[in-house]
Amino acid sequence: MHLAHLSILDALQSLRTAETGLSSGEAARRLREYGENRLAEIGGEAEWRRFAREFTHFFALILWVAAGLAFFAESYSPGEGMWQLGAAIVTVILINGSFSFWQEYRAEKAIDALRQLLPQEVKVMRDGQLTTVPGEQLVPGDIIVLEAGDNVPADCRLISGNGIRVNAATITGESRPKARSAEEGEEGEGAGMLETRNVLLAGTSLVSGEGLAVVFATGMHTEFGKIAHLTQTADKSVSHLQQEIRRLSRLVAIFATGLGVFFFVVGVALGFPFWANLMFAIGIIVANVPEGLLPTVTLSLAMATQRMARRNALIRHLPAVETLGATTVICSDKTGTLTQNRMAVREVWVNGQAVEGMSREALISSSPGRRPGFSSLSFLDSGLRRNDESSLNQHIPMETPGMVCLQRNAASCHSLKQGVRDGQTVWLGDPMEVALFEFGQAALPADGFATTGEIPFDSERRRMSVVVEHAGERWLFCKGAPETLLPLCESIEIDGEEISLDRHGRHHAVDAQQRMADAGLRVLAFAWRRLGPDEDARESGLVLSGLIGLYDPPRPEVPEAIARCQSAGIKVIMITGDHPHTALAIAREIGLVPPVGNGSKNGERNGERTRVVLGEALRKMSRSQLQMVLDSPHVIFARVTAEQKMLVVEALKRKGEIVAVTGDGVNDAPALKSAHIGVAMGLAGTDVAKSAADMILLDDNFASIVNAVEEGRAVFENIRKFMTYILTSNIPEIVPYLAYVLLRIPLPLTVIQILAVDLGTDMLPALALGAEKPDPEVMRQPPRRPDERLLSWALVARAYLWLGPLQAAVSLIAFFLVLRAGGWSYGSPLAAHDPLYLQATTACLAAIVAAQVVNVFLCRHPRESVFSFSLSGNRFLLPGLISEIGLLLLIVFSPPGQWMFSTQAFDASFWWPILILSVCFGGLEEGRKILVRRGDRIARH
């Protein structure tokens, strides 16, 4: 039997301890046996291994092979520029790998989150004396002293306590503080630790009360430790972008190697010398490797993270940027994510009537002597069923005696303490009592009430009372659960008059309570009685003031964010540890599920039924049952644990969904890590959640995730744009080699000139394409299919079979124009350093770059005309083009550029045909786009 179900004496005996605590010697022995009270980290991957992995993924391996082949070719055929190519490729690998590691290393170096939630110093009984020890030195059997404001350092069982209420939101996700007492548990042996009333869990905190407790679990054996274990062992999904880069790497390797082998065989058949043939094959392979693609992808993602940071979304892992755009389901926690994680008065039942839409500003304006009153709020008929009673939109002055008395009761009956936080004096304690104090403080007398007595809250009575004095009069104010307070009331206050509370009146009060509870509100009843000068405080013969319903209000920006998600085809599922009524009420308020009314019944409209699934039911479901539940258009999971939240995430992943999980509590961390995208709250979120997430919302604004999804969708399209741009130039780099072998002409483009394009002129324009703004329609379209390829056949066909061959034609025409003007005839040999040959290869290079300048505009959209986009729409585009043209001029005209890239300036008259051919290249692509758009219109009609 668990010690929670034992008597206090039996619980102490089972741990071989007493209320005087352990001796120092026994505590030291147990510390050696059980270990320190800390959350051990599972041995993760060493940093040097993570660093090395950035240089050994498949695409990097291809680049290493290409560099090795270049150095090998240089050793057998010096002077061909192969060593420069090899050195440049190695430099690309090192810079790209170091940059990627640094991005993640910087994000991972946050303070150890799991340890920060546990207190550093704990008051504990040792050798019969109260002393203070570090929290890490607690052992099972220690007796600790806790009071309001303390964090609980370990799992412990209460042995005495007074008015203890615990905030367990970080563990359970439930926003309401829970009452705890030392009595033997009555929940049954099947109840979990979260439901046991005499147990305090590590990681929670006391919002009120004080008590003694005996520690029974420390470190990784606590419930907190079990969640930490789930967080550390949850597998992280491989992102879609990582999968696509791997696929692209395989395709590049197969294509380059296959082409190299094919032309090696062709060269053998044509009688080429072996070594010359091998060097040619190596050149083919290296020319087919897009060396600039990997750094361009990395830098483009890094730029996207900066844009997201400006929109309050901090990305911790670069590939997560693209994955966001594919998100099909967002699993959101409620407390602190969709709501504000603070209590507020939502509805009041007073004078026999309900007041909805309470606001602090309206309440302040309603206090005695402050006008105007509550003229803007409507009072709803509570069901007194008298024809002359209030109807919809009836307005009652808020300074009625009944309301004033209710407010004074709410502001006086509490156990709050004043403290200092961030340099300001604030009320510390139960958030619910803080909300009630704010609700009623404006109605207090100017000189205040003097509190002279208190009957503290306890879990048996489920109420508390205070005795106050003012102007020579004494009152007892009482608040508590309606079911325990109503039987103590003999009358009810209606407009300042005390009316007998008969069975009929009690029925209406219970109806009002039930209606509030069904709306997801936390309902408290308030009553009072006058006391004589020497009369003892007793909770009987009370006058009922009314009922107050409180709730954790949703963030104001959430409804619009939910609507944007729905228009973008993203399903939002609430997963919370809170009560199902509360969860359903918030879901209706933010538009997550259909509202009751307007032809709907219990959230059912047009066949769209809302399913509310409790954690206990979820635990008993088979995999197939859970997946069928997730097919419902509207589903809410309530009262779920961390393990059960992970079950939902895993089920969605099995269904092929791309899952983003939002949350801020410790209980969210395992699911955050298991999801494709984990999104933590930056302000209210725990460090545990942040360390498990891929993205952190810096402003805790749920709407920021929608902005991040928009950026993620734009990133996917932008990567396609610059991939088209980069892969297009591969063809005019390959074709010269093919012409060299098949047509027996001088090699039109050298290897080092290929390098000038791949890692020089192409880089900044490609990055500019990666910074294109999101299309206005991108969030009105459904998410792309999970199996949609980044490197689609349409993209490959456009780059390799259309744009690439056109560019190759432009470059070869320029090459032959220069050769012909210089008097070259077919079959005549040209030395590698012949001025005519250098000018011709330079013209070929210049033609490729000129065509790529035009291609930047063509790649901004696969169907829309270049004239549909302004140059000012992308602030990086013009600088990218200027750098591309400037670098080309340096390569052609500057002595260092000519030496490094084996170029020589050609006659200025050849620039005109190069420019005209480049414009014609753009015109042909524009013609293709016109035909595509015309075909789309015909298909739609």
Coordinates of C-alpha atoms in Angstrom, one line a residue, residues 38-272:
R38 CA 18.7 16.2 -8.7
L39 CA 17.5 15.3 -12.1
A40 CA 20.2 13.3 -13.8
E41 CA 20.8 13.9 -17.5
I42 CA 20.8 10.9 -19.7
G43 CA 24.1 10.6 -21.5
G44 CA 23.6 12.6 -24.6
E45 CA 25.7 12.9 -27.6
A46 CA 29.1 14.5 -27.0
E47 CA 29.5 18.0 -28.4
W48 CA 32.5 16.9 -30.5
R49 CA 30.3 14.2 -32.1
R50 CA 27.6 16.8 -32.8
F51 CA 30.3 19.0 -34.3
A52 CA 31.7 16.2 -36.4
R53 CA 28.2 15.2 -37.6
E54 CA 27.9 18.6 -39.4
F55 CA 30.7 17.5 -41.6
T56 CA 29.7 13.9 -42.2
H57 CA 26.1 14.0 -43.4
F58 CA 25.4 12.6 -46.8
F59 CA 25.6 15.9 -48.8
A60 CA 28.9 16.8 -47.0
L61 CA 30.3 13.4 -47.8
I62 CA 29.5 14.0 -51.5
L63 CA 31.4 17.3 -51.3
W64 CA 34.3 15.6 -49.5
V65 CA 34.5 13.0 -52.3
A66 CA 34.3 15.8 -54.9
A67 CA 37.2 17.6 -53.2
G68 CA 39.2 14.4 -53.0
L69 CA 38.7 13.7 -56.7
A70 CA 39.8 17.3 -57.5
F71 CA 43.0 16.9 -55.5
F72 CA 43.6 13.5 -57.1
A73 CA 43.1 15.1 -60.6
E74 CA 45.5 17.9 -59.7
S75 CA 48.2 15.4 -58.7
Y76 CA 48.1 13.7 -62.1
S77 CA 47.3 16.8 -64.2
P78 CA 48.7 19.9 -62.6
G79 CA 47.7 23.4 -63.8
E80 CA 44.1 22.7 -64.6
G81 CA 42.7 24.6 -61.5
M82 CA 41.7 21.4 -59.7
W83 CA 43.5 22.3 -56.5
Q84 CA 41.7 25.6 -56.2
L85 CA 38.4 23.7 -56.7
G86 CA 39.3 21.2 -54.1
A87 CA 40.4 23.9 -51.6
A88 CA 37.2 25.9 -52.3
I89 CA 35.0 22.8 -51.7
V90 CA 36.7 22.0 -48.4
T91 CA 36.3 25.6 -47.3
V92 CA 32.6 25.4 -48.1
I93 CA 32.2 22.3 -46.0
L94 CA 34.1 23.7 -43.0
I95 CA 32.3 27.1 -43.1
N96 CA 28.8 25.5 -43.6
G97 CA 29.4 22.9 -40.9
S98 CA 30.8 25.3 -38.4
F99 CA 27.9 27.8 -39.0
S100 CA 25.2 25.1 -38.5
F101 CA 26.8 23.8 -35.3
W102 CA 27.2 27.3 -33.9
Q103 CA 23.5 28.1 -34.6
E104 CA 22.4 25.1 -32.5
Y105 CA 25.2 25.3 -29.9
R106 CA 24.2 28.9 -29.1
A107 CA 20.5 27.8 -28.6
E108 CA 21.5 24.8 -26.5
K109 CA 23.6 26.6 -24.1
A110 CA 20.7 27.8 -21.9
I111 CA 20.9 27.1 -18.2
D112 CA 20.0 23.6 -17.2
A113 CA 16.2 24.0 -17.1
L114 CA 15.2 21.0 -15.2
R115 CA 17.3 21.9 -12.1
Q116 CA 16.2 25.5 -12.0
L117 CA 12.6 24.7 -11.0
L118 CA 13.7 23.0 -7.8
P119 CA 14.5 25.2 -4.7
Q120 CA 18.1 25.7 -3.8
E121 CA 17.6 25.8 0.0
V122 CA 15.1 23.8 2.0
K123 CA 14.0 24.0 5.7
V124 CA 14.4 20.5 7.1
M125 CA 14.3 18.8 10.5
R126 CA 17.7 17.2 11.4
D127 CA 18.7 15.9 14.8
G128 CA 15.4 17.4 16.2
Q129 CA 16.3 20.9 15.1
L130 CA 15.0 23.0 12.2
T131 CA 17.9 23.8 9.8
T132 CA 18.4 24.7 6.2
V133 CA 20.1 22.4 3.7
P134 CA 20.6 22.5 -0.1
G135 CA 17.7 20.9 -1.9
E136 CA 20.1 18.4 -3.5
Q137 CA 20.8 16.9 -0.1
L138 CA 17.2 15.9 0.7
V139 CA 16.7 12.1 1.2
P140 CA 13.6 9.9 1.7
G141 CA 12.5 10.2 5.3
D142 CA 13.4 13.9 5.7
I143 CA 10.8 16.1 7.4
I144 CA 10.5 19.4 5.6
V145 CA 8.7 22.7 6.5
L146 CA 6.8 24.4 3.7
E147 CA 4.9 27.7 3.6
A148 CA 3.1 29.9 1.0
G149 CA 5.4 30.8 -1.9
D150 CA 7.8 27.8 -1.5
N151 CA 8.5 25.4 -4.3
V152 CA 8.2 21.8 -3.4
P153 CA 11.6 20.2 -3.5
A154 CA 10.7 16.5 -3.7
D155 CA 7.7 14.2 -3.7
C156 CA 6.4 14.2 -0.1
R157 CA 3.4 13.3 2.1
L158 CA 1.8 15.9 4.3
I159 CA 1.8 15.0 8.0
S160 CA 0.3 18.4 9.2
G161 CA -0.9 21.5 7.4
N162 CA -3.2 24.5 7.5
G163 CA -5.0 25.9 4.5
I164 CA -2.6 24.4 1.9
R165 CA -3.3 25.0 -1.7
V166 CA -0.9 24.0 -4.4
N167 CA -0.3 25.3 -8.0
A168 CA 0.4 22.2 -10.0
A169 CA 0.0 23.7 -13.5
T170 CA 3.6 22.9 -14.5
I171 CA 3.0 19.3 -13.8
T172 CA -0.7 18.7 -14.7
G173 CA -1.5 21.7 -16.9
E174 CA -4.5 22.6 -14.7
S175 CA -4.8 26.2 -13.8
R176 CA -6.8 25.9 -10.6
P177 CA -4.8 25.6 -7.3
K178 CA -5.6 22.3 -5.5
A179 CA -6.3 22.0 -1.8
R180 CA -4.1 19.6 0.1
S181 CA -4.4 18.2 3.6
A182 CA -2.6 15.7 5.8
E183 CA -5.6 13.3 6.2
E184 CA -5.2 9.7 5.0
G185 CA -6.1 9.5 1.3
E186 CA -9.6 8.4 0.4
E187 CA -9.1 8.2 -3.3
G188 CA -8.5 4.5 -3.4
E189 CA -5.3 2.7 -4.2
G190 CA -5.8 3.0 -7.9
A191 CA -5.6 6.8 -7.7
G192 CA -2.4 8.3 -9.1
M193 CA -0.1 10.7 -7.4
L194 CA -1.7 13.7 -9.1
E195 CA -5.1 13.0 -7.6
T196 CA -3.9 12.1 -4.0
R197 CA -4.8 14.9 -1.6
N198 CA -2.1 14.4 1.0
V199 CA 0.8 14.3 -1.5
L200 CA 2.9 17.3 -2.7
L201 CA 4.8 16.7 -5.9
A202 CA 8.3 18.1 -6.8
G203 CA 8.1 21.1 -9.1
T204 CA 4.8 22.4 -7.8
S205 CA 4.5 25.4 -5.4
L206 CA 2.4 26.4 -2.4
V207 CA 0.1 29.4 -3.1
S208 CA -1.3 29.4 0.5
G209 CA -0.9 27.7 3.8
E210 CA 1.9 26.0 5.7
G211 CA 2.7 22.5 6.8
L212 CA 5.1 19.7 7.6
A213 CA 5.8 16.9 5.1
V214 CA 7.8 13.7 4.9
V215 CA 9.9 13.1 1.7
F216 CA 9.3 9.8 0.1
A217 CA 10.9 10.2 -3.4
T218 CA 13.8 12.3 -4.7
G219 CA 15.6 13.1 -7.9
M220 CA 14.6 10.9 -10.9
H221 CA 12.2 8.8 -8.8
T222 CA 9.8 11.8 -8.4
E223 CA 6.9 12.3 -10.8
F224 CA 8.8 15.4 -11.9
G225 CA 11.8 13.1 -12.7
K226 CA 9.6 10.8 -14.7
I227 CA 8.5 13.6 -16.9
A228 CA 12.2 14.7 -17.2
H229 CA 13.0 11.1 -18.3
L230 CA 10.3 11.2 -20.9
T231 CA 11.7 14.5 -22.2
Q232 CA 15.2 13.1 -22.4
T233 CA 14.3 9.8 -24.1
A234 CA 11.7 11.0 -26.6
D235 CA 12.9 10.6 -30.1
K236 CA 13.1 13.8 -32.2
S237 CA 11.6 13.5 -35.6
V238 CA 13.8 14.0 -38.7
S239 CA 12.6 17.1 -40.4
H240 CA 11.1 17.1 -43.9
L241 CA 13.9 19.4 -45.1
Q242 CA 16.5 17.0 -43.8
Q243 CA 14.9 14.1 -45.6
E244 CA 14.7 16.1 -48.8
I245 CA 18.4 17.2 -48.6
R246 CA 19.3 13.5 -48.1
R247 CA 17.2 12.6 -51.1
L248 CA 18.8 15.4 -53.2
S249 CA 22.2 14.2 -52.1
R250 CA 21.5 10.7 -53.3
L251 CA 20.1 12.0 -56.6
V252 CA 23.2 14.2 -57.1
A253 CA 25.5 11.4 -56.2
I254 CA 23.8 8.9 -58.5
F255 CA 23.5 11.4 -61.4
A256 CA 27.0 12.8 -61.2
T257 CA 28.6 9.4 -60.8
G258 CA 26.5 7.8 -63.5
L259 CA 27.3 10.6 -65.9
G260 CA 31.0 10.5 -65.1
V261 CA 31.1 6.7 -65.6
F262 CA 29.1 6.9 -68.8
F263 CA 31.4 9.4 -70.4
F264 CA 34.5 7.5 -69.1
V265 CA 33.1 4.5 -71.1
V266 CA 32.4 6.8 -74.1
G267 CA 36.0 8.1 -73.9
V268 CA 37.4 4.6 -73.8
A269 CA 35.3 3.8 -76.8
L270 CA 36.6 6.8 -78.7
G271 CA 40.2 6.0 -77.9
F272 CA 41.0 8.7 -75.4

